[in-house]
PDB file of C-alpha atoms in Angstrom:
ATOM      1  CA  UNK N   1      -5.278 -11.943 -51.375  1.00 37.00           C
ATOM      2  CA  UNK N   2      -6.985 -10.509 -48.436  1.00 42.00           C
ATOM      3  CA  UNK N   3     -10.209 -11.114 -47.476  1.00 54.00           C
ATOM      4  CA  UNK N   4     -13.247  -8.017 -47.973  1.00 54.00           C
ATOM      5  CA  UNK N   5     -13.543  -6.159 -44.879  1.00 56.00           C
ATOM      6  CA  UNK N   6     -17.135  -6.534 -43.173  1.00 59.00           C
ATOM      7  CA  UNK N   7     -18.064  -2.923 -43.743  1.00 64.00           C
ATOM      8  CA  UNK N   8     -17.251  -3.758 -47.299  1.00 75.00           C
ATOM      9  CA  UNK N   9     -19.221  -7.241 -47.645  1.00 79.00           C
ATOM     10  CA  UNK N  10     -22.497  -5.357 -46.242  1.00 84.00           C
ATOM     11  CA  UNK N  11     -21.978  -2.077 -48.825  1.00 85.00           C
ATOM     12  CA  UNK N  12     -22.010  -5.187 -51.394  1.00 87.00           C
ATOM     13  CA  UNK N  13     -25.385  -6.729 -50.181  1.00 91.00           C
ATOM     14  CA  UNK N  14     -26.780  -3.169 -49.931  1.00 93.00           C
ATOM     15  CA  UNK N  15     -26.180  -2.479 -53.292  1.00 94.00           C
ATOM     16  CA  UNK N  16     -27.047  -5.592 -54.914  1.00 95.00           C
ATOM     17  CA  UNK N  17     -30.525  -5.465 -52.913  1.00 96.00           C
ATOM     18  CA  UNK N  18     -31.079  -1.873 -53.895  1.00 96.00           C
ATOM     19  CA  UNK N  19     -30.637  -2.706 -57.259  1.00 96.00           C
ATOM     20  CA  UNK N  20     -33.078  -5.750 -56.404  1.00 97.00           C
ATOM     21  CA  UNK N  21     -35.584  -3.540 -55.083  1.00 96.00           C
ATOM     22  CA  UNK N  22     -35.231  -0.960 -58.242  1.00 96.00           C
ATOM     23  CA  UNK N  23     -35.519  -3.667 -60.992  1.00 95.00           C
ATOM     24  CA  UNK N  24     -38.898  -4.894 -59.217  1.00 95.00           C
ATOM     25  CA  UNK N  25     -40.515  -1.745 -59.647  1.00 94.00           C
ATOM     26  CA  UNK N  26     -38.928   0.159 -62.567  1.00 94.00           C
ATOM     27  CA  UNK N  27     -41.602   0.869 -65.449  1.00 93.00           C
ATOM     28  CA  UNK N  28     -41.502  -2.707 -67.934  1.00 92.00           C
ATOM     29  CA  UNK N  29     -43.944  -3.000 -70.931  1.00 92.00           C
ATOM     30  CA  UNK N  30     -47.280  -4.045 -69.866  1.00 89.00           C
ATOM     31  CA  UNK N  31     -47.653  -7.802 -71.624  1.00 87.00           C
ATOM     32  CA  UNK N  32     -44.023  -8.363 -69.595  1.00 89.00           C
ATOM     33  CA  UNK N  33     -45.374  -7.279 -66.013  1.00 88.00           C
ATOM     34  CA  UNK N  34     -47.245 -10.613 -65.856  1.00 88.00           C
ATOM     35  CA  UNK N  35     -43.602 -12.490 -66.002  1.00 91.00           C
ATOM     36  CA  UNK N  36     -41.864 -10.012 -64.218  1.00 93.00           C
ATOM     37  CA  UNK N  37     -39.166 -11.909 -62.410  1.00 95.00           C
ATOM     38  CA  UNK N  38     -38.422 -12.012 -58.625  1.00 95.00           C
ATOM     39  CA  UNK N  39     -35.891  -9.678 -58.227  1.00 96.00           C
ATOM     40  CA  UNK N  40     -35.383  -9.224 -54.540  1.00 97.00           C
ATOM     41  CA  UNK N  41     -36.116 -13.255 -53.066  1.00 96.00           C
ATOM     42  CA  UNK N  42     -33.347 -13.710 -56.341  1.00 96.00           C
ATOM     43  CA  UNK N  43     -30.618 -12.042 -54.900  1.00 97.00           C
ATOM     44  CA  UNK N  44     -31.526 -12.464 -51.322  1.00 96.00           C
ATOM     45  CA  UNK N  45     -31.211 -16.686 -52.257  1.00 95.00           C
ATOM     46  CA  UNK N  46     -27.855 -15.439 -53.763  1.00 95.00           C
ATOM     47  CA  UNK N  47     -26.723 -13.761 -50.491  1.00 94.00           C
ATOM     48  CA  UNK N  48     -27.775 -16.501 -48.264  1.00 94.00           C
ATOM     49  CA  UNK N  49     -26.104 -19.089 -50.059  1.00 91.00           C
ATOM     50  CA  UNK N  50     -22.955 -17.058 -49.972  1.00 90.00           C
ATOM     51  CA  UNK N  51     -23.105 -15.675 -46.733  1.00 89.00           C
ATOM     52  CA  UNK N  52     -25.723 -17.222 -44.903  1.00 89.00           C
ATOM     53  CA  UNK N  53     -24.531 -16.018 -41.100  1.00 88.00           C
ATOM     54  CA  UNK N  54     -25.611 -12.967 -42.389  1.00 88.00           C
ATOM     55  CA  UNK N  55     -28.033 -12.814 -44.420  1.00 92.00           C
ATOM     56  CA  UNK N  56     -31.682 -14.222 -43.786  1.00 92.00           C
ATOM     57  CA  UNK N  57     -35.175 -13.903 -42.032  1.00 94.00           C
ATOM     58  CA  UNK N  58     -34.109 -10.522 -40.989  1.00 95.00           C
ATOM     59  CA  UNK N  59     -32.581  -9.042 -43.985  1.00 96.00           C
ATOM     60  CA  UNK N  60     -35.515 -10.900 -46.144  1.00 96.00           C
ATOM     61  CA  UNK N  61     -38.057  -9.237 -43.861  1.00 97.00           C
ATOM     62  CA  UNK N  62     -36.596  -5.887 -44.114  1.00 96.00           C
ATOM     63  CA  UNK N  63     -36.228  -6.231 -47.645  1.00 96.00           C
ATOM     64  CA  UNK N  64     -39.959  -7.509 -48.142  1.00 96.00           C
ATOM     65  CA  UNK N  65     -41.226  -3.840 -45.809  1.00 96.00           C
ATOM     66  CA  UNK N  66     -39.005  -1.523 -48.423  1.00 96.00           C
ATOM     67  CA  UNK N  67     -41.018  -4.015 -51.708  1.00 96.00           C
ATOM     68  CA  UNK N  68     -44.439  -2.857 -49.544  1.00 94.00           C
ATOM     69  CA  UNK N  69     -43.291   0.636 -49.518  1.00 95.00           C
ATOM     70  CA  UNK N  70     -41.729   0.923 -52.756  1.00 94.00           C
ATOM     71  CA  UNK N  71     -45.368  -0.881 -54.532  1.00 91.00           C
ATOM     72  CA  UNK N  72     -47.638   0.487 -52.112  1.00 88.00           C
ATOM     73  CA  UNK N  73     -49.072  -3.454 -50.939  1.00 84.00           C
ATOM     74  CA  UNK N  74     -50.516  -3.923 -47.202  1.00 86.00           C
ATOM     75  CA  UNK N  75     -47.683  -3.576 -44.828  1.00 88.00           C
ATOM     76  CA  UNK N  76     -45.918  -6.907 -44.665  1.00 90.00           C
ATOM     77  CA  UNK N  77     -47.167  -8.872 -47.674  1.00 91.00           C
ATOM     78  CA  UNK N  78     -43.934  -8.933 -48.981  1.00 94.00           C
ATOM     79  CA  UNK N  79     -41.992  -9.159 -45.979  1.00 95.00           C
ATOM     80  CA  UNK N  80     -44.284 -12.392 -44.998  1.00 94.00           C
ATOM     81  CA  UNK N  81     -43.509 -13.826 -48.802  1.00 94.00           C
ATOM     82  CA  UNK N  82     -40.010 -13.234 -48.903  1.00 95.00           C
ATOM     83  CA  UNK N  83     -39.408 -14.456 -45.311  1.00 95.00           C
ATOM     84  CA  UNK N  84     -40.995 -17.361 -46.398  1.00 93.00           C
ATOM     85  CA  UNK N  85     -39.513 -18.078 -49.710  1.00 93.00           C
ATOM     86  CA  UNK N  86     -36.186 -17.870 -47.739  1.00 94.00           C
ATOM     87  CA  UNK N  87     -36.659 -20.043 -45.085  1.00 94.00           C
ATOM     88  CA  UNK N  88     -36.765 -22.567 -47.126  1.00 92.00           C
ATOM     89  CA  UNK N  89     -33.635 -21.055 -48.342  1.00 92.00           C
ATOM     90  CA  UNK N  90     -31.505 -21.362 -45.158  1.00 92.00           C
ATOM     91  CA  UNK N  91     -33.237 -24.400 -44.284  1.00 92.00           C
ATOM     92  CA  UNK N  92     -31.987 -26.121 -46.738  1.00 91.00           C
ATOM     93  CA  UNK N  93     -28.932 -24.269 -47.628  1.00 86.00           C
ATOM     94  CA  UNK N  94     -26.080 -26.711 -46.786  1.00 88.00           C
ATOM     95  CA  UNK N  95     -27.311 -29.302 -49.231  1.00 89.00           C
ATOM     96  CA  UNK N  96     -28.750 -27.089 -51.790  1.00 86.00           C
ATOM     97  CA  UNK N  97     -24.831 -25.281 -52.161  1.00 82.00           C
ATOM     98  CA  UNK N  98     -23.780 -28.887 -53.166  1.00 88.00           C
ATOM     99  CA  UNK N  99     -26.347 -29.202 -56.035  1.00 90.00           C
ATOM    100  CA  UNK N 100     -25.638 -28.221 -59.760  1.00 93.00           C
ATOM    101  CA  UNK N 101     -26.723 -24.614 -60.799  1.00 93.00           C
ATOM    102  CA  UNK N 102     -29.890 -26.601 -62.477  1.00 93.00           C
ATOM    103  CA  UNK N 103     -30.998 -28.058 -59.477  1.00 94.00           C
ATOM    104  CA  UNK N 104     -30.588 -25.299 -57.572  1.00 93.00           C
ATOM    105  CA  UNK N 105     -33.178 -23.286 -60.305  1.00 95.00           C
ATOM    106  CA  UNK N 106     -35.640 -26.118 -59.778  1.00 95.00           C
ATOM    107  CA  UNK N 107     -35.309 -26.328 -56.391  1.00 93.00           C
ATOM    108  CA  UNK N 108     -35.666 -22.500 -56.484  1.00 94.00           C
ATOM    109  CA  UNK N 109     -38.920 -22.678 -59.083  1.00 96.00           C
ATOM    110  CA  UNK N 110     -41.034 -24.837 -55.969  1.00 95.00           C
ATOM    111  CA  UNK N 111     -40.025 -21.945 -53.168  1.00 94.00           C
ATOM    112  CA  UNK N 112     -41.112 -19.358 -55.427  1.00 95.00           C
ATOM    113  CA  UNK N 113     -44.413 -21.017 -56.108  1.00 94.00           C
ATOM    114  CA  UNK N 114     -44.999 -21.602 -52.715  1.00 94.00           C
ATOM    115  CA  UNK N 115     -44.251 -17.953 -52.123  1.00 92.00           C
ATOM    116  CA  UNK N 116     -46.669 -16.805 -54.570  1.00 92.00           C
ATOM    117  CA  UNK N 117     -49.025 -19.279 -53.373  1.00 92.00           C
ATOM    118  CA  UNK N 118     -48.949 -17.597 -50.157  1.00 92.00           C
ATOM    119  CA  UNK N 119     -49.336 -14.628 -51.822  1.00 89.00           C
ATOM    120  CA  UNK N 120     -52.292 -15.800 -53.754  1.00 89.00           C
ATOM    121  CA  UNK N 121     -53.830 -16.425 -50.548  1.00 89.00           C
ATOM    122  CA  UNK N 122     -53.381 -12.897 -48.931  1.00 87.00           C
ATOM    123  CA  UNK N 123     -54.591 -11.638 -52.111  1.00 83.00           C
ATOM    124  CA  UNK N 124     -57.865 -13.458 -51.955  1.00 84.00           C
ATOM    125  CA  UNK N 125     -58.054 -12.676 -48.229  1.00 85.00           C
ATOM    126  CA  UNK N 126     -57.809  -8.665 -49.150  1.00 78.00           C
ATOM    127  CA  UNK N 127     -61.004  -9.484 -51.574  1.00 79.00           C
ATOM    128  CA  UNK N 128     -58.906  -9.079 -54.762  1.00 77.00           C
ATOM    129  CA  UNK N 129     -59.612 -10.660 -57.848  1.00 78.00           C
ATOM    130  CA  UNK N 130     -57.659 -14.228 -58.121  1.00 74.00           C
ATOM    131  CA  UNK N 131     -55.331 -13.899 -61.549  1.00 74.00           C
ATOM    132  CA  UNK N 132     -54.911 -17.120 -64.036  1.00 75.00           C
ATOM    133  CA  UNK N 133     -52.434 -19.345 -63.558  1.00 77.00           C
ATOM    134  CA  UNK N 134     -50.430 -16.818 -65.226  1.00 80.00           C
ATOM    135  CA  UNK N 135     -49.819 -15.899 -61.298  1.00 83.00           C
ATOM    136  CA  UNK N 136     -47.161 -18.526 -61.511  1.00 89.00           C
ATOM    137  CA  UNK N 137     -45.150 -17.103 -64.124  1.00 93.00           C
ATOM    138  CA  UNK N 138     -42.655 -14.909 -62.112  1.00 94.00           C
ATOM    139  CA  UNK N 139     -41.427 -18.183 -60.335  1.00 95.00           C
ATOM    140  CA  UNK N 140     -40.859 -19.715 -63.683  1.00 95.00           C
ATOM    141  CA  UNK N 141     -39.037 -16.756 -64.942  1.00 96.00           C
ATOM    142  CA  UNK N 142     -36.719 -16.644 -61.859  1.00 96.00           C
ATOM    143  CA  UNK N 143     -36.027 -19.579 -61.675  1.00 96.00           C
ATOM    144  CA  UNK N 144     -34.307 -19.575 -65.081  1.00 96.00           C
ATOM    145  CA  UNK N 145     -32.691 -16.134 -64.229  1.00 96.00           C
ATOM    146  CA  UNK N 146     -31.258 -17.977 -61.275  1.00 96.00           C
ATOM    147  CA  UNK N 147     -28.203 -20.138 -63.448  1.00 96.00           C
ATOM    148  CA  UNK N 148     -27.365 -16.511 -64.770  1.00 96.00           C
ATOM    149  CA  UNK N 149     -27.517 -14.631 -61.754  1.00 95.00           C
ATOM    150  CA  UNK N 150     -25.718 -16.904 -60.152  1.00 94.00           C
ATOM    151  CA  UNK N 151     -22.685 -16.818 -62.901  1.00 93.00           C
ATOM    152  CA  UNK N 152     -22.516 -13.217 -63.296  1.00 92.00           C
ATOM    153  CA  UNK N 153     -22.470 -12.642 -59.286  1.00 91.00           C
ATOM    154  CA  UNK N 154     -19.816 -15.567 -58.076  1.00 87.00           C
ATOM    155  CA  UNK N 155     -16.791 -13.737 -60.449  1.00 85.00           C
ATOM    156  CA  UNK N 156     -17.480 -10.536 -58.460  1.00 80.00           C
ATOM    157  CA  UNK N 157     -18.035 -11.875 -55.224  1.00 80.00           C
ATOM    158  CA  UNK N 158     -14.689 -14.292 -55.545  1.00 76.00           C
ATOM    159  CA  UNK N 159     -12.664 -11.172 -57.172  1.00 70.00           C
ATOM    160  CA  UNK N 160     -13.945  -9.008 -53.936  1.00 69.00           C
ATOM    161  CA  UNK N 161     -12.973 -12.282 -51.991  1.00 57.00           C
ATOM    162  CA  UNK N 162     -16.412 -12.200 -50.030  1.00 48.00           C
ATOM    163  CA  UNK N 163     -16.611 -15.231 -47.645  1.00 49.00           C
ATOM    164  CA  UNK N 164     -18.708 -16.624 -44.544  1.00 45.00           C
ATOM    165  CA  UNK N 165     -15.455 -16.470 -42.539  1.00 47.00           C
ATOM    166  CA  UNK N 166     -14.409 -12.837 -42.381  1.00 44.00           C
TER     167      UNK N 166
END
């Protein structure tokens, strides 16, 4: 089987992010915004961990400008977030590929929080009101996403044949 040509791999990450970037701002119920999950830092972990020489500060800062445009936040909020969340990503991305899915999820739960934490902290900055500790449930809610995710993407990117050495 031949490997996914590179213009191919990228129309794959495009997608998947678009839909990322859709999902965290299409119209939910109101009592489920509150645990709305992380869409975009979701599949951006997926894409790093799969291809990590390329995807990572960049892509998660671009995609983090488009989440500020698309929600209509401060210019860079999310792009400072998600850059964050996913440098601990790639920092740690050799030995978190090793773990079991369910390590990986609670691995994934603390990055979030910290993420949101910083987010918490730009929030009270701007003079917004500081939520409950309801803040926190995204991470929780992603983090659980993260085993399916994770098993619905891997048959499509090993049919495709996607790999770090195209």
């Amino acid at each position: 089987m031949s490997r996914m040509p590179l213009n191919n791999l990228w129309a794959l990450i495009i997608v998947s992010l678009t839909i990322a970037l859709v999902l965290s701002v299409a119209p939910i119920p109101v009592f489920l915004e509150t645990a709305r999950p992380l869409w975009v830092p979701l599949f951006l972990t997926y894409w790093v961990l799969i291809v990590p020489d390329r995807v990572g500060l960049t892509t998660a800062w671009v995609c983090g400008l488009l989440q500020d445009i698309l929600s209509y936040t401060f210019l860079g909020q999310h792009a400072l977030i998600y850059s964050v969340m996913i440098f601990f990503v790639v920092f740690v991305h050799r030995r978190f590929s090793m773990f079991p899915v369910w390590q990986q999820a609670a691995a994934l739960f603390v990055f979030y929080v910290l993420g949101l934490l910083l987010q918490l902290w730009l929030m009270a900055l701007g003079g917004q009101r500081i939520p409950a500790l309801s803040f926190l449930l995204p991470a929780l809610v992603s983090s659980l996403l993260w085993p399916w995710l994770f098993f619905l993407m891997r048959p499509l990117t090993k049919r495709l044949t996607v790999s770090s050495e195209d």
